[in-house]
XYZ file of C-alpha atoms in Angstrom:
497
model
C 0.000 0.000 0.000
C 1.047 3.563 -0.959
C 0.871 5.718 2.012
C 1.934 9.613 1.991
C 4.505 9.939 5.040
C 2.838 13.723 5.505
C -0.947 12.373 5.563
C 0.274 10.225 7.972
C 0.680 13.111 10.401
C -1.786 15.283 9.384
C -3.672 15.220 12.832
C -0.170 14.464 14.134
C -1.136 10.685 14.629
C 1.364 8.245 13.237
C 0.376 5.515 11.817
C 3.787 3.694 12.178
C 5.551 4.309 15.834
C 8.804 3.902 14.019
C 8.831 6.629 11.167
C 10.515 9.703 11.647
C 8.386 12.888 11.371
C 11.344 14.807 10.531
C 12.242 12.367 7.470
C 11.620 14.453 3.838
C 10.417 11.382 1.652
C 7.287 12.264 0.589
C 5.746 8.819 -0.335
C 7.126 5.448 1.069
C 5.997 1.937 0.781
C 4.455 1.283 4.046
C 2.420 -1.115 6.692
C 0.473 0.491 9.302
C 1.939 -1.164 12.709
C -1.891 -1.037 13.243
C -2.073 -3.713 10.261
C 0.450 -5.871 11.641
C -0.123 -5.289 15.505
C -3.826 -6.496 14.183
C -2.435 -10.363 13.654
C 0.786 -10.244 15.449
C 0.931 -7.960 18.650
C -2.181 -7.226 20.272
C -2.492 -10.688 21.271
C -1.262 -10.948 25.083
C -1.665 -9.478 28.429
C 2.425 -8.683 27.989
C 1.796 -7.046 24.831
C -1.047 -4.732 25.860
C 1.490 -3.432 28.917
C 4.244 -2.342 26.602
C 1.702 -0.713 24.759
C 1.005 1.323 27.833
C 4.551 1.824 28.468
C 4.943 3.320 25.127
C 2.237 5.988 25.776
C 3.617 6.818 28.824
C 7.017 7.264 27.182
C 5.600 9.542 24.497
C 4.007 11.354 27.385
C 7.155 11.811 29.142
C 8.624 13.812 25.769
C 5.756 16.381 26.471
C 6.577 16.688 30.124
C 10.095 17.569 29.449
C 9.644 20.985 28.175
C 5.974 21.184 26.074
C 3.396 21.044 28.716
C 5.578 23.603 31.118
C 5.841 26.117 27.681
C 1.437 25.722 27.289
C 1.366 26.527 30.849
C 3.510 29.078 31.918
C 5.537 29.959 29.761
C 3.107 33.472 28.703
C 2.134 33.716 32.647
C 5.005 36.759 33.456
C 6.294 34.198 35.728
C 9.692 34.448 33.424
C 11.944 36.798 31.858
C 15.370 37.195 30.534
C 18.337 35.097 31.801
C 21.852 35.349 31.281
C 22.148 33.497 27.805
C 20.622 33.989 24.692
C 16.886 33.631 25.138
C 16.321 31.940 21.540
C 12.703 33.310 21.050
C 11.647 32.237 24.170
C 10.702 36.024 24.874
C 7.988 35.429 22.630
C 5.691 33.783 25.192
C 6.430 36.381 28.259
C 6.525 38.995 25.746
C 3.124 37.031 24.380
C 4.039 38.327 20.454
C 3.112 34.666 19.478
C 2.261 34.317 15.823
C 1.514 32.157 13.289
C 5.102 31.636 12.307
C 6.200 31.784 15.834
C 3.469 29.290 17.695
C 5.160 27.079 20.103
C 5.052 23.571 20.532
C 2.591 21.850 18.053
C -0.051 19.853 19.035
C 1.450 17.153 16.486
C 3.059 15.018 19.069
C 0.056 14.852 21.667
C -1.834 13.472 18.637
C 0.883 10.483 18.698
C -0.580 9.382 22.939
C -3.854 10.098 22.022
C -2.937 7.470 19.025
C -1.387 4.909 21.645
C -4.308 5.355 23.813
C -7.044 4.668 21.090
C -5.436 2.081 20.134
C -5.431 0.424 23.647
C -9.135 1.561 24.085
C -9.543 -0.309 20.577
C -7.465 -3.496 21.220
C -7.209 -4.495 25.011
C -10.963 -5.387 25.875
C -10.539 -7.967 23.363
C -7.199 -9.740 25.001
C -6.975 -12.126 28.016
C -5.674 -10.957 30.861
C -4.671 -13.487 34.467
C -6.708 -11.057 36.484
C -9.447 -8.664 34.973
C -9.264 -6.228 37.565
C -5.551 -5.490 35.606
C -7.055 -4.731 32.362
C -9.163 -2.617 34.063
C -6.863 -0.964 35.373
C -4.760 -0.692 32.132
C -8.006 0.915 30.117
C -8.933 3.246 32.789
C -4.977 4.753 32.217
C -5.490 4.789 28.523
C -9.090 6.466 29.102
C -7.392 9.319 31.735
C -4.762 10.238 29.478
C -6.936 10.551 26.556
C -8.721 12.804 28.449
C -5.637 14.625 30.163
C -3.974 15.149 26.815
C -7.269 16.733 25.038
C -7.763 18.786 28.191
C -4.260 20.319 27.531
C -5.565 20.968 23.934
C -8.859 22.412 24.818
C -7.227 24.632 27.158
C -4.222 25.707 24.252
C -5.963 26.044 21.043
C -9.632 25.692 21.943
C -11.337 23.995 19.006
C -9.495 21.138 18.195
C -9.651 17.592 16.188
C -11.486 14.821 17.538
C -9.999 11.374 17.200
C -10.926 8.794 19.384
C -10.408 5.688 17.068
C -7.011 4.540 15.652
C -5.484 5.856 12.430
C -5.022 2.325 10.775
C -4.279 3.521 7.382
C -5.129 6.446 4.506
C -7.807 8.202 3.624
C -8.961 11.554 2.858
C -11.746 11.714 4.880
C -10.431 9.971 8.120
C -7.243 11.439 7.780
C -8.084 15.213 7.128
C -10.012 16.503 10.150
C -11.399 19.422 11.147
C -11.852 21.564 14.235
C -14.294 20.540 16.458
C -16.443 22.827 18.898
C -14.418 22.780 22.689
C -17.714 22.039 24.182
C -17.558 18.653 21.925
C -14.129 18.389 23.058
C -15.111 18.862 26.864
C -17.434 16.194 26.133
C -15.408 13.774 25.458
C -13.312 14.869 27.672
C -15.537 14.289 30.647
C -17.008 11.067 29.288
C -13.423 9.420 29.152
C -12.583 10.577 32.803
C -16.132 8.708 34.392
C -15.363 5.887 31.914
C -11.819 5.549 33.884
C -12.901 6.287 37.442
C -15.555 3.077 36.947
C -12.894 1.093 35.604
C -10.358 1.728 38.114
C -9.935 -1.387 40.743
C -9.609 0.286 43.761
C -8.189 3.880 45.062
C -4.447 3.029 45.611
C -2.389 5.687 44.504
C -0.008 4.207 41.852
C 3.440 3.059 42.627
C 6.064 5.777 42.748
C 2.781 7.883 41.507
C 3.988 7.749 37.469
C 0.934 6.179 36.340
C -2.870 7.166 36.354
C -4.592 6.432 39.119
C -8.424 6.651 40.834
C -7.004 9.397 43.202
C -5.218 10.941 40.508
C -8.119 10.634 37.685
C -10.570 12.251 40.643
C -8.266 15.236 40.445
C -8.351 15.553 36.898
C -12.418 15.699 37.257
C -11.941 18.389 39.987
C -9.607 20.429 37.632
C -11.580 19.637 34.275
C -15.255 21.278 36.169
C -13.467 23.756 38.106
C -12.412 24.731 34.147
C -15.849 24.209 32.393
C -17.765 25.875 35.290
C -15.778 28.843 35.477
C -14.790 29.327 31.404
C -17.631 27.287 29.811
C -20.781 28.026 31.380
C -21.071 25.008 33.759
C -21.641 27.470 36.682
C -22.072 26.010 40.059
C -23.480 22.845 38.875
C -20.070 21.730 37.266
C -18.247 23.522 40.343
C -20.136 21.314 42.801
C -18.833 18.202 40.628
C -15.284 19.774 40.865
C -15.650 19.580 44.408
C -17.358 16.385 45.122
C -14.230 14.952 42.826
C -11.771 16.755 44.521
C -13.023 15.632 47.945
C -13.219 12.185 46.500
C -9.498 11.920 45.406
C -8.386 12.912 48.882
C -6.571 9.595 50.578
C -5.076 8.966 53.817
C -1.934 8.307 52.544
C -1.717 11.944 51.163
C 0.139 14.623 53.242
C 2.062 18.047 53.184
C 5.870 17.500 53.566
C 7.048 19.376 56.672
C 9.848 20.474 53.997
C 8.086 22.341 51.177
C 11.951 21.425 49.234
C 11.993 18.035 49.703
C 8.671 17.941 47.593
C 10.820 18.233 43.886
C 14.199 16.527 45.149
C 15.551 13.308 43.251
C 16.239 11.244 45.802
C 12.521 11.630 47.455
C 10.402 10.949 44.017
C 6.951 9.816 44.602
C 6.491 11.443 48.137
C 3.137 11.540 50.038
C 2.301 15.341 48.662
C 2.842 13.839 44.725
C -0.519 12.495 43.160
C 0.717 12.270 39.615
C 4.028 12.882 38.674
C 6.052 12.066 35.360
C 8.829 10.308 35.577
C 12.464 11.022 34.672
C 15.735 8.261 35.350
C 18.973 8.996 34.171
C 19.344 6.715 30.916
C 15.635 6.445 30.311
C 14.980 9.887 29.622
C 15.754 13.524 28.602
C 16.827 16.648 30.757
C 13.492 18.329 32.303
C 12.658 22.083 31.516
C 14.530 22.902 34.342
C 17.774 22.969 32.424
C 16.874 25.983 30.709
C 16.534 27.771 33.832
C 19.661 27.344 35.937
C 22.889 28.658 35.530
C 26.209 27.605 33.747
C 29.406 27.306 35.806
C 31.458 29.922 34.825
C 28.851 32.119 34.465
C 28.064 31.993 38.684
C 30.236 35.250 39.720
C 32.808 34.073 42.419
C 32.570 37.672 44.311
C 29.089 36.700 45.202
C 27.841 36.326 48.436
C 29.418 33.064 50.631
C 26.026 31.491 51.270
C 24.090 32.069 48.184
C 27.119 30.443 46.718
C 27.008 27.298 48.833
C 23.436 27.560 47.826
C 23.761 27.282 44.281
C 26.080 24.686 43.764
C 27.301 23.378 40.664
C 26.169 25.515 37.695
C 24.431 23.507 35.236
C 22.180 23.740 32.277
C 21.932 27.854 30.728
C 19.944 30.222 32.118
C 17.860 31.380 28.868
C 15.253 32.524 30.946
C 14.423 33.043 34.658
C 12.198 34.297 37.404
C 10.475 37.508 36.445
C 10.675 40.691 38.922
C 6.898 40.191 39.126
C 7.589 36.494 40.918
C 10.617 37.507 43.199
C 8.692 40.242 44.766
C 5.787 38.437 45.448
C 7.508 36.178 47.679
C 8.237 36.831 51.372
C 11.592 36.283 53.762
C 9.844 33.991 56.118
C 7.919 31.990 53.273
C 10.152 28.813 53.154
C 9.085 27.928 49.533
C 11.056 31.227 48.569
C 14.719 29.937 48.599
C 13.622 26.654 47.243
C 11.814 28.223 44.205
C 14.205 30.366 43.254
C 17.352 32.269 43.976
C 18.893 35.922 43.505
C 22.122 36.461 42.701
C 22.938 40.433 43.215
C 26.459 41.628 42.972
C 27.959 44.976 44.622
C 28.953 47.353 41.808
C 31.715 50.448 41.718
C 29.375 52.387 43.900
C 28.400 49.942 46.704
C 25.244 49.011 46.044
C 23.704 45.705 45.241
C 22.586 45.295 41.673
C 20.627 42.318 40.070
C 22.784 40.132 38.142
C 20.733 36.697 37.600
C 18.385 34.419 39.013
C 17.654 30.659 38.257
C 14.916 28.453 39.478
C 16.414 25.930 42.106
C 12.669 23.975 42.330
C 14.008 21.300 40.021
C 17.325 21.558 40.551
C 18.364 18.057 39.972
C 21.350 16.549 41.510
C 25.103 16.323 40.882
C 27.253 13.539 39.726
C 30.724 13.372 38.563
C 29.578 14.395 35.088
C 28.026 17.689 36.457
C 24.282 18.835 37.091
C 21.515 16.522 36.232
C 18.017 17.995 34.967
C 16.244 14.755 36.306
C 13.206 15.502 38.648
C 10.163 14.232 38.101
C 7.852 16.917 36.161
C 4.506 16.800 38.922
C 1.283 16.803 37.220
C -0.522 16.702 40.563
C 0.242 16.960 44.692
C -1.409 16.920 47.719
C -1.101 21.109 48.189
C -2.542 21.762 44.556
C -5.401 19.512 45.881
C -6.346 21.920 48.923
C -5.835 24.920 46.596
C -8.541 23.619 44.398
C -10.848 22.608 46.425
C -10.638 25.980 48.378
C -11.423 27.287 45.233
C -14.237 25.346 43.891
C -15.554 25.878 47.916
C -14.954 29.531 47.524
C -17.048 29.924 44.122
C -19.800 27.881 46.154
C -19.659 30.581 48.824
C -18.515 28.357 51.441
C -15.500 28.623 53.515
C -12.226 27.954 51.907
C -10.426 29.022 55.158
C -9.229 25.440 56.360
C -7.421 24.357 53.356
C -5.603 27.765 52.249
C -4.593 27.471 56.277
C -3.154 23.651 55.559
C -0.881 25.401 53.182
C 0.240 28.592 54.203
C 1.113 26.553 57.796
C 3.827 24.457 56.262
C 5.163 27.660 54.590
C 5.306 30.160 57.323
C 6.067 27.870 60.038
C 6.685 29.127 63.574
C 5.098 32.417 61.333
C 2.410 31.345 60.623
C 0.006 33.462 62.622
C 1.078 36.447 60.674
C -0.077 34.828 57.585
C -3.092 33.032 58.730
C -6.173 33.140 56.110
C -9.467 34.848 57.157
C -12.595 34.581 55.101
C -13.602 37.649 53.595
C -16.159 37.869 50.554
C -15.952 35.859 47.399
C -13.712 38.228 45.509
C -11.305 38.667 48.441
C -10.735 35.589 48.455
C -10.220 34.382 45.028
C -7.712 36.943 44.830
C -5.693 35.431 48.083
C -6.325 31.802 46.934
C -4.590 32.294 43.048
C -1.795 34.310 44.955
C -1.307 31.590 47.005
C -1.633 29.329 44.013
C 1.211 31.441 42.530
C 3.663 30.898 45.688
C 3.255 27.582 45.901
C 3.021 25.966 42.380
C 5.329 28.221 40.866
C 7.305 27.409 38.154
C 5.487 23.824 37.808
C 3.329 24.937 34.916
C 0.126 25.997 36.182
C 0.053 29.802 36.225
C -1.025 30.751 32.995
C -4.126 28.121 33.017
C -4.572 29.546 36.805
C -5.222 33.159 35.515
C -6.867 32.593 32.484
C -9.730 30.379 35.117
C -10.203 33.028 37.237
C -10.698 35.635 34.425
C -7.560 37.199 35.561
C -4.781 37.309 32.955
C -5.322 40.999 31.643
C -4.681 41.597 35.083
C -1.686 40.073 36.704
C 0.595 38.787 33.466
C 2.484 41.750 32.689
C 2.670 41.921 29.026
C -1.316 41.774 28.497
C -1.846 44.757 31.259
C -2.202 46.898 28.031
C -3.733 44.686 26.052
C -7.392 43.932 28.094
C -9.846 43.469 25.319
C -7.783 41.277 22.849
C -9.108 37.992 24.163
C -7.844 35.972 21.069
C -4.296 36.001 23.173
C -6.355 33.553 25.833
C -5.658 30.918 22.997
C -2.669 30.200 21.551
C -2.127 30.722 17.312
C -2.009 27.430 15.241
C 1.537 27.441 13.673
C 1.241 27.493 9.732
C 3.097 24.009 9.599
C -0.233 22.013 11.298
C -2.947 24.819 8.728
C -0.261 23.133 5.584
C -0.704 19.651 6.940
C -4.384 19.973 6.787
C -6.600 22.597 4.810
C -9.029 22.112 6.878
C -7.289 23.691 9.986
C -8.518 26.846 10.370
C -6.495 29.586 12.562
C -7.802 30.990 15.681
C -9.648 34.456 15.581
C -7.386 37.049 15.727
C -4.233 35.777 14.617
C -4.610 36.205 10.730
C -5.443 33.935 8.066
């Protein structure tokens, strides 16, 4: 069979795990790994887990840099580091264009690919116990769901696939747009499909996987979304919260150490729900890399302690915490130091000038060949969970005092009086829970969905203060590359033809 290698990716699914997007033959003599897997692989319980294995691998090439870049990248979070910044001022600048869009959505396209093809092919292979396939569909359904949530979020309107590419054709292959509300649909209906599949409400081991816990929190965040940008109102909110309560587990806690949360040797903690996972030889740096600071470019005249702090340089600091981020932090906040640090040097005239600051949250560790990038990227913990539901509680008019409390204890410590959360009316306190949001899940991708769901972006980013009005920059543009894959693409209002 005659397949086009660039049909094959129009939707960004690949037919064939094993051809390279980047190759430039344009027409090869191919067949589908669907067509073979068909007869010769998806016939065994062993099978069906490396298929898993595969999506979660795929996953993890998302986590490294992609899914930080969709969301918070264009937050204000980040500005200029030492290095070259190599277009990355784009996104805190937000002057995204077609010809300068960001990660593609090609490549989420491939796991929603492995995971309709494990929704198509497991139910129909014996497994020793059932409650295992179960388990293995319910993963497949949760990232299907997690993946298009990301793309609902991104571009809005978006292609919906839910069955396998298997082969050719025009109409199959060449998609378009559909509404987000479909999208949300589907979206929702994947994530109830998973939670009745799941076996029980164990957390995953080392929390790298899906889980019931995990999938619950994904509900809470997908209604908190849909209720606050889609119309769901309280209804959906209530579901949020009923989730959110619901993926709660005794096992889950707050680390007394707010920096022991992100640090290699301590990977799938109590406080981590869903985390993805990075090994040295299995994997890529993390996004991290881009945000520390190179050895010889850490000044030796700087002070003692922040140098003892630091470390090893490592990775190049292309961009870094943003003056808007350093200042919101406070001395006696314990997340501040392991965040980020300052380095300010004395000039000719005394005085303490900025001359760099790098994110130390996922700092890695050091081995004899220098700094390694390889913290697990967390999707989910135990403190995003009490933000959330203090926020769905909050937009319910109830009290979100107790779990904004749970979090600002562990940061303030023996301080904690000084800091300790009051109810006040609904606005009051949305403001103090997305600021508190801010100080405690910075720089772990969530800002820039956090103010765009509480209707807040033209407020706090920085580079849209000017802007209010121009709510086509809520989305991101659709690079020209996926509109010449597929004519059928259209590009988002507001960002050209």
């Amino acid at each position: 069979m005659k397949i086009n290698a660039k049909n094959i990716l129009i939707l960004g699914i690949s037919a064939m795990s094993t051809l390279s997007i980047g190759s430039c033959t344009d027409n090869l003599e191919l067949t589908p790994t669907s067509e073979i897997t068909v007869s010769g692989f998806w016939t065994s319980e062993d099978n069906a887990k490396g298929a898993l294995n595969g999506m979660y691998v795929r996953f993890r090439d998302q986590a490294a840099s992609n899914l930080y870049i969709w969301g918070e990248s264009r937050s204000g979070t980040l500005s200029y580091g030492l290095q070259a910044s190599e277009g990355l001022e784009r996104y805190f600048e937000n002057t995204l264009d077609p010809n300068y869009a960001g990660p593609e959505w090609l490549r989420l396209y491939t796991i929603v690919h492995d995971a309709n093809l494990i929704i198509k092919y497991v139910p129909e292979i014996s497994f020793t116990r059932e409650e295992d396939k179960n388990r293995l569909l319910a993963e497949a359904y949760t990232m299907r769901a997690y993946v298009y949530f990301t793309m609902a979020k991104t571009w809005g309107d978006v292609p919906l696939v839910t069955i396998p590419t298997e082969g050719y054709d025009a109409e199959t292959t060449f998609r378009e747009r559909s509404p987000v509300e479909e999208v949300f649909g589907l979206i929702k209906s994947d994530i109830n499909t998973a939670l009745a599949l799941y076996p029980n409400d164990q957390l995953s081991a080392g929390k790298a996987s899906w889980s019931k816990p995990a999938t619950n929190m994904l509900k809470g965040d997908v209604y908190l979304w849909t209720g606050k940008r889609l119309g769901g109102g309280n209804a959906d909110i209530q579901e949020s919260l009923e989730a959110l309560q619901a993926a709660e587990t005794t096992d889950m806690s707050l680390l007394e150490s707010y920096d022991d949360i992100f640090r290699y040797d301590n990977k799938g903690n109590s406080e981590v729900i869903m985390a993805v996972h990075f090994r040295d030889l299995e994997s890529g740096t993390n996004y991290n890399n881009n945000m520390y600071i190179r050895d010889d470019q850490i000044p030796a005249d700087a002070n003692s302690e922040l140098l003892e702090k630091l470390g090893q340089g490592g990775g190049l600091n292309r961009w870094g915490p943003s003056e808007m981020i350093k200042s919101a932090f406070s001395a006696d906040d314990q997340r501040t130091e392991a965040t980020f640090l300052s380095i300010d040097l004395e000039n000719s005239a005394g005085e303490m000038q900025p001359y760099a600051a790098v994110v130390t949250k996922l700092r890695g560790y050091v081995d004899p060949s220098g700094r390694r990038f390889l913290d697990d990227v967390i999707l989910y913990r135990y403190a995003d969970l009490l933000l959330m539901i203090a926020e769905a509680k909050n937009a319910l008019g109830q009290d979100p005092s107790p779990e904004i409390n749970q979090v600002r204890e562990r940061a303030y410590g023996d301080n904690f009086e000084a800091h300790r959360f009051v109810n006040a009316d609904q606005a009051s306190n949305d403001e103090a829970i997305l600021q508190e949001r801010l100080l405690e899940l910075a720089f772990e991708g969530k800002r820039w969905w956090d103010v765009i769901r509480f209707d807040k972006a033209f407020e706090q980013v920085p580079s849209l203060v000017d802007r209010a009005g121009q709510d086509h920059l809520l989305l991101w543009p659709i690079s020209l590359n996926t509109i010449s894959l597929n004519s059928k693409i259209q590009q988002n209002p507001g960002y050209g033809n």
